[in-house]
Amino acid sequence: MAKIKNQEIGRRDFLKILGIGSAAALLPSCKDKKENTLSVVEPFSEESLGNMTYRINPSTGDKVSILGYGCMRWPLLENPEPGKSVVDQEQVNKLIDYALAHGVNYFDTAPVYCQGWSETATGIALKRHPRNTYFIATKMSNTRDFSFQAALKMYNRSFEALQTDYIDYYLLHSVGGGKGLETLQQRFFDNGLLDFLLKERKKGKIRNLGFSYHGDVAVFDYLLSLHGEVKWDFVQIQMNYLDWKHAKTINPSNTNAEYLYGELSKRGIPVVIMEPLLGGRLANVPSHVAEHFVSRTPGRSIASWAFRFVGSYPGVLCALSGMTYMEHLQDNLRTFSPLEPLTEDDMKYLAGISDILSKHPIIPCVDCKYCMPCPYGLDIPAIFLHYNKCVNEGNIISDTSDDNYKKARRAFLIGYDRSVPKLRQADHCIKCGECVSSCPQRIRIPREMEKIHHYVESLKVTQ
Amino acid sequence: MLRKIRVVMASVLFLLCLMLFLDFTGFFATYFGWIAKIQLVPAILAVNLVVVVLLLLLTFLFGRVYCSIVCPLGVFQDIISRVGSKIRGHRPAFKYMKELKWLRYSFLLLFVVTLIAGIPAVYTLIEPYSSFGRMANALFAPLYQWGNNALAYLAERLDSYAFYRSEVIFKGVTTLIVALVTIVLLFVLAGRKGRIYCNSICPVGTLLGLVSKVALFRPVLDISKCTSCHMCAKRCKSSCIDVESGKIDYSRCVVCFDCIESCKFGALEYKFAFGKKTQPLKSQDGLSRREFLAVSSLMAGSVALNAQNKVDGGLAAIEDKIAPERKISIVPPGAKSIKNLSDHCTACQLCVSACPNDVLRPSDSLERFMQPESSYEKGFCRPECNKCSQVCPTGAITPLAVEDKVSTHIGHAVWVEKNCLPVADGVSCGLCANRCPVGAISMVQIEGATQGLKRPVVDQEKCIGCGACEYLCPARPFSAIYVEGNDVHIVK
C-alpha cells in the first residue's frame, strides 16, 4: 500500500480525505497538489514487520509492549444517538484486534475519556480476547467531586465498564493540576482514597498502582517522596523530544521531561509515556522542519522520530499513542517492531530540531479535550488546531503589505469557518475560566482566545 | 440578426442581474451593481433623473427594448416560455388579443397612487424588478448556495480555499410565499400567454407603452407582402399583431424581433416609422388577479446541556437566539430613517442577498411589507461592511462610506437585567463590553452583589446600534442586551 505524506495535510485530515485503507488507489492523483515537498513513506506491509519490542515491569514481571494503546482518541460517531455511546465501536474492535494481533498488549483508558464512553468501548473490544493477553490501565479521574463516595462509584464503574475483575495498571489521574498540593490533598488524602487504593492493590484488584502527572512539580516531588511507603509501581509522565528540555521554554510553569524522567529512573520506577507525539503536533511540524526530517530518513514517517526518541530511554515501560486510525497504528507498529533506538548523533539532531520548534509560535494544545465541553459552547481544541495549522503553513500574517497577506487571510478565515462553527469561535469566549484548571498543558485558554479573536478581527476589517 | 443581438444582450444582463442576487462574495455587487440601478422603478424611487430620462429616450427611439433586454422579469418570462416549449417539443402558438386597457391603466394608477401615498405593500407587489428580486433571493439563492456548499465540501476535502460554505438561512415567510405565488403565476401566464403580465399588469410596461406608441423605430407590417399566414401573430408573445387589420399595437410590443424572424415573406421590417398612426384596440374584461397570504412563524430548537458528571470532550448544545420584540425596527446605516427607507424601497431584496453578515431580512409587517430590517441573531452589522448601501438601486439605503459607519447611530442598546449572566447565574461576564466596537459599554459593580460581579452600562451617546453586543451575548435564547432602532439615524 502506497502511503504519501503531505506536510500540509495533517495525519488525520489526510485520512479523512482519502478514507482509511483505500488510500492506495487514490494517491497518485493528489500528488504535487501543493508545491510543498511530499515525503514518500515506504509502503506498509505486514510481512516486513519484525517482532514488537517488549519491556519488563520489574515489580510484576509483566512483559509490556513498548507501544501502548491510548484510548483517549477513539474514532467517534458522526451522529451518535442521544444517551448512547459516541464511540465508533466497530472501528474500535477492528483497531484493537489488529493491535493485539501485532503484539500491542497495553491499553490505557480513563472514566472521562471520549465523553465518558472510552472504558465501555475498550471493554467491549477487549472482552472478545482472553484476559491474560493484555493489560488494562485506567484511572481515578475525580477532578471535580472529591468525596470518597463519588470516587468509589467511579472506581467500581471502571470494573463494570471494562468487564473485568482486576485492573493491571491503576493511576491517580492527572495530579498536579488545580491548586497543586492543596488539590492533591483533597482528592486523595483527606478522603482516605489513597489508603483505599493501596488496600485494593493488596487484594489484587489493582496489580500496579501509579499516577499520571501534569503541572505543579511540587506535587510530583511530594508523591515521589512517598515512594518509600507507597511504592509506586509506575508513573506516567508527558515526555517527548520537545518537552525534554523545552517544556519550561514553552510554559514557565511546566517542568522539563528530562527532570521528571531522571527522578523516576533514579528510583528505578518504570515510566509510562504520554503525549510522545504531542497530540500529533510532532507529526505536523512546519514545512521546513519536515523537509529536514525527510532528507535525513527518507521512507520513514515524521512521527516515527518522536516515538523512537522516547523508546530509546531504557526506563520507559511503554509509550502511549492515541491511534484513531489504522494508518496511525500501522505506522507505529513499523516504528516499534522492533524499536530501533536513536544513535547519539540522532539525539543531537533532535535536540537541534526541538530548539527550532520551541521558538515556533504555536499554541501548545494537544487536543486532549480535557477542557471540553466549554459551558458556552466554544470548541476550544478545534480553534487551537486551526490556528496552529495556519501557523505551520505560514498563514498567520499581520503585515497587510506582505505579498502573501491576501492568500493567508483567505486561508485563515475560510478554514476557520470550516473547522469551527461561527457560534463556537473565539469571539464567544466570556473568560469564565472554567477550562483553565482542566488544561494539562496549562494553556491560558481565555487569553489565547482573546488573542485569536483580535487576530480574526484584524483580518476581517482589512478587506 | 436583430433578434440574436437582443437574445445575447438580454442573456448577459439577465445572468449578471441574477448573480447580483445569488453571489454572496460581494464580487458582482461591486462590479455589476449598476444593473439594478438602471431598472426603471428603482431609478424613479432614487429620483435618478438621468436614468429615467435615458430609459424614456431609449423607448422613444427603439420602442420597449427595455422590457426585452433590461428587465430581468421580462427576460425571465421569455426563459420560462422557451423552456416550456423545449419540454413540450413545440413553440407555444400565441394569437392576437385585444388590449386589456382598463386593467392596464388601473394597475398603473394603483402603482402611482400607492407610490405617492407610501404603501409599499401594494406597489412593490406589482412592480417587475422587485418581483424578480424576491424570487431570486427567496427561491434561487438557496439553491445556488446549496450548490456552492457542495463544491465547498469537495474543496474542503481537497484542502482548497476556492469555495467556502455559505449558511442558508430562512429569512422570512412573507417573502417566501410572495415569491412562490409570483413564480407559479409567472409559469402559468408566461407559458401560455407570453408577456401578458407585461402588457396587462406591469406598470412599467404600461408607462413605457405610452412612449413606445410613438417610437421612432418600430416593426412595420407591409400589407402588400403579407399573405395572412399568421406566423408572426403566433410567434408574438405580446399578442399585439392583428394580422386581419394589419395593425400592430406598439404600446404592447416589446420589440423582440421574433415576428420579423418568423415572416418568410419579408412582410415585417424594423424601420424608422415616426408619425405612422397606430390604433390600439378596445378591450373589456379583466383577466388575472394576485393573491397572497401572510403567515408568520418562529423557528426555534435545541436542547440544554446537563452537566452533572464532567467528562472530557463533546460540545455544549447552543440554543438558537430568538429576536427580541423591538419597538422600533432597525434599518441599516445609510437608510437615514425608517421613513426614507419606506419611501424609496421596492423590496427587491438585493440588500438582503448582499448582506454578508446575515443581518438583513425582509420585514413581515404590513406597513413595511418585505422591506429590509436588521436583526442580530446570526451576526451583527460589522464595521467594515457597507454592502447594502453599495447595492441599493433606489436610494432607500444611500451610499455610506465605511469610515462614516461608526458615526451613524442606527439604534441603541438596551440592557435586560433578568437575562444577564452575572444576575441570572452569578457568573462574571462582560463580553458585550469587550466586544463593543465603539467602546460604548462599560461594566459597573452590581449593587450589593458578592464577588464583585459587574453589569453593563451603555453610553447612549456612543452606541451606534451595530448589534455586536446582542449577537455575542451568551444569554440564550434571549440576549441580555439588545438593540432598539432609531426612527431617524443620528449622525455625529
Tab-separated table of N, CA and C in Angstrom, chain B residues 339-430:
chain	number	residue	atom	x	y	z
B	339	LYS	N	-38.508	56.278	7.595
B	339	LYS	CA	-39.364	56.885	6.584
B	339	LYS	C	-38.669	56.917	5.222
B	340	ASN	N	-37.406	57.315	5.230
B	340	ASN	CA	-36.678	57.366	3.964
B	340	ASN	C	-36.638	55.995	3.302
B	341	LEU	N	-36.366	54.988	4.111
B	341	LEU	CA	-36.303	53.641	3.552
B	341	LEU	C	-37.664	53.246	2.992
B	342	SER	N	-38.671	53.504	3.800
B	342	SER	CA	-40.030	53.149	3.408
B	342	SER	C	-40.448	53.846	2.119
B	343	ASP	N	-40.039	55.089	1.979
B	343	ASP	CA	-40.442	55.869	0.811
B	343	ASP	C	-39.780	55.409	-0.478
B	344	HIS	N	-38.592	54.853	-0.380
B	344	HIS	CA	-37.854	54.546	-1.590
B	344	HIS	C	-37.734	53.076	-1.916
B	345	CYS	N	-38.008	52.226	-0.930
B	345	CYS	CA	-37.689	50.809	-1.116
B	345	CYS	C	-38.734	50.101	-1.954
B	346	THR	N	-38.260	49.263	-2.904
B	346	THR	CA	-39.191	48.444	-3.687
B	346	THR	C	-39.222	47.013	-3.176
B	347	ALA	N	-38.548	46.754	-2.073
B	347	ALA	CA	-38.492	45.407	-1.506
B	347	ALA	C	-37.942	44.389	-2.504
B	348	CYS	N	-36.885	44.779	-3.206
B	348	CYS	CA	-36.322	43.869	-4.214
B	348	CYS	C	-35.432	42.811	-3.590
B	349	GLN	N	-35.049	42.984	-2.343
B	349	GLN	CA	-34.246	42.012	-1.588
B	349	GLN	C	-32.778	41.974	-1.997
B	350	LEU	N	-32.356	42.937	-2.799
B	350	LEU	CA	-30.956	42.911	-3.206
B	350	LEU	C	-30.031	43.105	-1.998
B	351	CYS	N	-30.415	44.001	-1.105
B	351	CYS	CA	-29.590	44.219	0.088
B	351	CYS	C	-29.596	42.986	0.986
B	352	VAL	N	-30.771	42.325	1.064
B	352	VAL	CA	-30.874	41.127	1.890
B	352	VAL	C	-29.936	40.053	1.335
B	353	SER	N	-29.907	39.940	-0.008
B	353	SER	CA	-28.998	38.983	-0.649
B	353	SER	C	-27.550	39.352	-0.408
B	354	ALA	N	-27.284	40.654	-0.428
B	354	ALA	CA	-25.890	41.092	-0.383
B	354	ALA	C	-25.310	41.062	1.023
B	355	CYS	N	-26.148	41.101	2.048
B	355	CYS	CA	-25.644	41.218	3.424
B	355	CYS	C	-24.806	39.999	3.800
B	356	PRO	N	-23.494	40.165	3.977
B	356	PRO	CA	-22.650	39.008	4.257
B	356	PRO	C	-22.713	38.574	5.713
B	357	ASN	N	-23.372	39.361	6.537
B	357	ASN	CA	-23.398	39.031	7.961
B	357	ASN	C	-24.736	38.479	8.424
B	358	ASP	N	-25.604	38.179	7.467
B	358	ASP	CA	-26.921	37.623	7.774
B	358	ASP	C	-27.711	38.493	8.749
B	359	VAL	N	-27.572	39.788	8.579
B	359	VAL	CA	-28.268	40.726	9.456
B	359	VAL	C	-29.597	41.159	8.841
B	360	LEU	N	-29.588	41.460	7.549
B	360	LEU	CA	-30.795	41.988	6.919
B	360	LEU	C	-31.776	40.891	6.555
B	361	ARG	N	-33.036	41.209	6.723
B	361	ARG	CA	-34.098	40.281	6.345
B	361	ARG	C	-35.333	41.098	6.022
B	362	PRO	N	-36.250	40.552	5.209
B	362	PRO	CA	-37.452	41.304	4.875
B	362	PRO	C	-38.401	41.385	6.065
B	363	SER	N	-39.009	42.526	6.226
B	363	SER	CA	-39.954	42.708	7.320
B	363	SER	C	-41.255	41.967	7.011
B	364	ASP	N	-41.864	41.427	8.045
B	364	ASP	CA	-43.157	40.766	7.861
B	364	ASP	C	-44.315	41.705	8.171
B	365	SER	N	-43.992	42.925	8.610
B	365	SER	CA	-45.091	43.825	8.983
B	365	SER	C	-45.725	44.428	7.738
B	366	LEU	N	-46.970	44.803	7.838
B	366	LEU	CA	-47.718	45.242	6.663
B	366	LEU	C	-47.284	46.630	6.202
B	367	GLU	N	-46.997	47.503	7.163
B	367	GLU	CA	-46.652	48.864	6.737
B	367	GLU	C	-45.260	48.943	6.108
B	368	ARG	N	-44.417	47.945	6.459
B	368	ARG	CA	-43.088	47.940	5.847
B	368	ARG	C	-42.899	46.619	5.116
B	369	PHE	N	-43.909	46.240	4.383
B	369	PHE	CA	-44.027	44.956	3.743
B	369	PHE	C	-42.769	44.534	2.977
B	370	MET	N	-42.069	43.568	3.465
B	370	MET	CA	-40.909	42.959	2.809
B	370	MET	C	-39.725	43.902	2.636
B	371	GLN	N	-39.825	45.084	3.206
B	371	GLN	CA	-38.670	45.971	3.156
B	371	GLN	C	-37.645	45.501	4.190
B	372	PRO	N	-36.372	45.781	3.972
B	372	PRO	CA	-35.347	45.196	4.838
B	372	PRO	C	-35.341	45.796	6.239
B	373	GLU	N	-35.001	44.941	7.201
B	373	GLU	CA	-34.704	45.439	8.540
B	373	GLU	C	-33.595	44.571	9.127
B	374	SER	N	-32.955	45.102	10.143
B	374	SER	CA	-31.813	44.397	10.722
B	374	SER	C	-32.229	43.618	11.953
B	375	SER	N	-31.596	42.462	12.126
B	375	SER	CA	-31.754	41.713	13.358
B	375	SER	C	-30.467	40.934	13.586
B	376	TYR	N	-30.161	40.673	14.860
B	376	TYR	CA	-28.798	40.229	15.155
B	376	TYR	C	-28.689	38.820	15.725
B	377	GLU	N	-29.529	37.920	15.273
B	377	GLU	CA	-29.420	36.555	15.798
B	377	GLU	C	-28.269	35.778	15.171
B	378	LYS	N	-27.962	36.105	13.926
B	378	LYS	CA	-26.951	35.316	13.204
B	378	LYS	C	-25.643	36.069	13.005
B	379	GLY	N	-25.630	37.314	13.329
B	379	GLY	CA	-24.428	38.104	13.119
B	379	GLY	C	-24.758	39.543	13.449
B	380	PHE	N	-23.757	40.425	13.339
B	380	PHE	CA	-24.048	41.825	13.610
B	380	PHE	C	-23.552	42.673	12.460
B	381	CYS	N	-23.962	43.940	12.466
B	381	CYS	CA	-23.664	44.850	11.364
B	381	CYS	C	-22.201	45.262	11.486
B	382	ARG	N	-21.330	44.524	10.784
B	382	ARG	CA	-19.885	44.656	11.012
B	382	ARG	C	-19.341	46.002	10.543
B	383	PRO	N	-18.351	46.516	11.264
B	383	PRO	CA	-17.869	47.870	10.993
B	383	PRO	C	-17.259	48.047	9.600
B	384	GLU	N	-16.723	46.972	9.013
B	384	GLU	CA	-16.014	47.157	7.741
B	384	GLU	C	-16.936	46.989	6.535
B	385	CYS	N	-18.229	46.776	6.785
B	385	CYS	CA	-19.113	46.409	5.675
B	385	CYS	C	-20.094	47.532	5.333
B	386	ASN	N	-20.223	47.829	4.060
B	386	ASN	CA	-21.293	48.745	3.629
B	386	ASN	C	-21.961	48.220	2.361
B	387	LYS	N	-21.995	46.904	2.261
B	387	LYS	CA	-22.503	46.239	1.067
B	387	LYS	C	-23.908	46.698	0.685
B	388	CYS	N	-24.819	46.768	1.668
B	388	CYS	CA	-26.211	47.084	1.343
B	388	CYS	C	-26.309	48.487	0.744
B	389	SER	N	-25.501	49.395	1.274
B	389	SER	CA	-25.573	50.760	0.759
B	389	SER	C	-24.937	50.850	-0.626
B	390	GLN	N	-24.049	49.900	-0.919
B	390	GLN	CA	-23.460	49.861	-2.264
B	390	GLN	C	-24.466	49.378	-3.303
B	391	VAL	N	-25.257	48.395	-2.928
B	391	VAL	CA	-26.089	47.752	-3.948
B	391	VAL	C	-27.454	48.412	-4.125
B	392	CYS	N	-27.945	49.099	-3.112
B	392	CYS	CA	-29.327	49.576	-3.182
B	392	CYS	C	-29.540	50.466	-4.416
B	393	PRO	N	-30.459	50.063	-5.300
B	393	PRO	CA	-30.654	50.833	-6.529
B	393	PRO	C	-31.639	51.984	-6.371
B	394	THR	N	-32.330	52.068	-5.239
B	394	THR	CA	-33.438	53.020	-5.160
B	394	THR	C	-33.152	54.221	-4.264
B	395	GLY	N	-32.015	54.229	-3.615
B	395	GLY	CA	-31.756	55.309	-2.679
B	395	GLY	C	-32.458	55.108	-1.347
B	396	ALA	N	-33.030	53.916	-1.148
B	396	ALA	CA	-33.618	53.622	0.164
B	396	ALA	C	-32.490	53.493	1.182
B	397	ILE	N	-31.393	52.860	0.743
B	397	ILE	CA	-30.182	52.841	1.556
B	397	ILE	C	-29.164	53.631	0.745
B	398	THR	N	-28.844	54.807	1.211
B	398	THR	CA	-27.957	55.668	0.427
B	398	THR	C	-26.499	55.271	0.650
B	399	PRO	N	-25.648	55.550	-0.322
B	399	PRO	CA	-24.236	55.172	-0.188
B	399	PRO	C	-23.630	55.751	1.085
B	400	LEU	N	-22.884	54.896	1.774
B	400	LEU	CA	-22.305	55.301	3.036
B	400	LEU	C	-20.874	54.776	3.083
B	401	ALA	N	-19.921	55.649	3.295
B	401	ALA	CA	-18.529	55.206	3.370
B	401	ALA	C	-18.326	54.409	4.650
B	402	VAL	N	-17.448	53.418	4.580
B	402	VAL	CA	-17.177	52.584	5.741
B	402	VAL	C	-16.741	53.450	6.925
B	403	GLU	N	-15.982	54.474	6.615
B	403	GLU	CA	-15.466	55.345	7.680
B	403	GLU	C	-16.609	56.057	8.425
B	404	ASP	N	-17.705	56.293	7.707
B	404	ASP	CA	-18.810	57.019	8.335
B	404	ASP	C	-19.732	56.114	9.144
B	405	LYS	N	-19.457	54.815	9.065
B	405	LYS	CA	-20.364	53.893	9.721
B	405	LYS	C	-20.371	54.065	11.234
B	406	VAL	N	-19.180	54.242	11.788
B	406	VAL	CA	-19.097	54.350	13.249
B	406	VAL	C	-19.722	55.636	13.772
B	407	SER	N	-19.999	56.581	12.874
B	407	SER	CA	-20.639	57.803	13.362
B	407	SER	C	-22.125	57.836	13.024
B	408	THR	N	-22.631	56.723	12.487
B	408	THR	CA	-24.055	56.660	12.167
B	408	THR	C	-24.769	55.803	13.205
B	409	HIS	N	-25.628	56.420	13.956
B	409	HIS	CA	-26.275	55.726	15.072
B	409	HIS	C	-27.632	55.200	14.621
B	410	ILE	N	-27.685	53.901	14.304
B	410	ILE	CA	-28.931	53.340	13.769
B	410	ILE	C	-29.840	52.825	14.871
B	411	GLY	N	-29.303	52.755	16.075
B	411	GLY	CA	-30.110	52.247	17.182
B	411	GLY	C	-29.333	52.402	18.470
B	412	HIS	N	-29.875	51.867	19.535
B	412	HIS	CA	-29.174	51.959	20.815
B	412	HIS	C	-29.431	50.693	21.623
B	413	ALA	N	-28.415	50.289	22.356
B	413	ALA	CA	-28.508	49.034	23.096
B	413	ALA	C	-29.283	49.215	24.400
B	414	VAL	N	-30.047	48.171	24.716
B	414	VAL	CA	-30.860	48.198	25.934
B	414	VAL	C	-30.517	46.953	26.748
B	415	TRP	N	-30.323	47.129	28.041
B	415	TRP	CA	-29.948	46.011	28.918
B	415	TRP	C	-31.193	45.343	29.500
B	416	VAL	N	-31.210	44.024	29.486
B	416	VAL	CA	-32.325	43.285	30.083
B	416	VAL	C	-31.800	42.550	31.307
B	417	GLU	N	-32.060	43.105	32.450
B	417	GLU	CA	-31.430	42.623	33.678
B	417	GLU	C	-31.623	41.122	33.901
B	418	LYS	N	-32.861	40.657	33.730
B	418	LYS	CA	-33.135	39.275	34.147
B	418	LYS	C	-32.384	38.230	33.317
B	419	ASN	N	-31.948	38.597	32.114
B	419	ASN	CA	-31.221	37.637	31.287
B	419	ASN	C	-29.717	37.674	31.496
B	420	CYS	N	-29.239	38.710	32.144
B	420	CYS	CA	-27.797	38.946	32.206
B	420	CYS	C	-27.101	37.913	33.095
B	421	LEU	N	-26.052	37.313	32.577
B	421	LEU	CA	-25.351	36.222	33.257
B	421	LEU	C	-24.960	36.511	34.713
B	422	PRO	N	-24.337	37.658	34.984
B	422	PRO	CA	-23.958	37.936	36.377
B	422	PRO	C	-25.179	37.961	37.300
B	423	VAL	N	-26.300	38.416	36.789
B	423	VAL	CA	-27.505	38.490	37.615
B	423	VAL	C	-28.176	37.126	37.692
B	424	ALA	N	-28.346	36.489	36.529
B	424	ALA	CA	-29.105	35.242	36.481
B	424	ALA	C	-28.318	34.059	37.038
B	425	ASP	N	-27.014	33.960	36.674
B	425	ASP	CA	-26.232	32.791	37.061
B	425	ASP	C	-25.105	33.102	38.037
B	426	GLY	N	-24.920	34.384	38.346
B	426	GLY	CA	-23.827	34.741	39.239
B	426	GLY	C	-22.452	34.506	38.628
B	427	VAL	N	-22.377	34.552	37.298
B	427	VAL	CA	-21.096	34.342	36.608
B	427	VAL	C	-20.613	35.695	36.108
B	428	SER	N	-19.323	35.957	36.243
B	428	SER	CA	-18.860	37.237	35.720
B	428	SER	C	-18.688	37.122	34.217
B	429	CYS	N	-19.055	38.190	33.518
B	429	CYS	CA	-19.048	38.093	32.059
B	429	CYS	C	-18.409	39.340	31.450
B	430	GLY	N	-19.179	40.244	30.909
B	430	GLY	CA	-18.590	41.450	30.322
B	430	GLY	C	-18.217	41.302	28.863
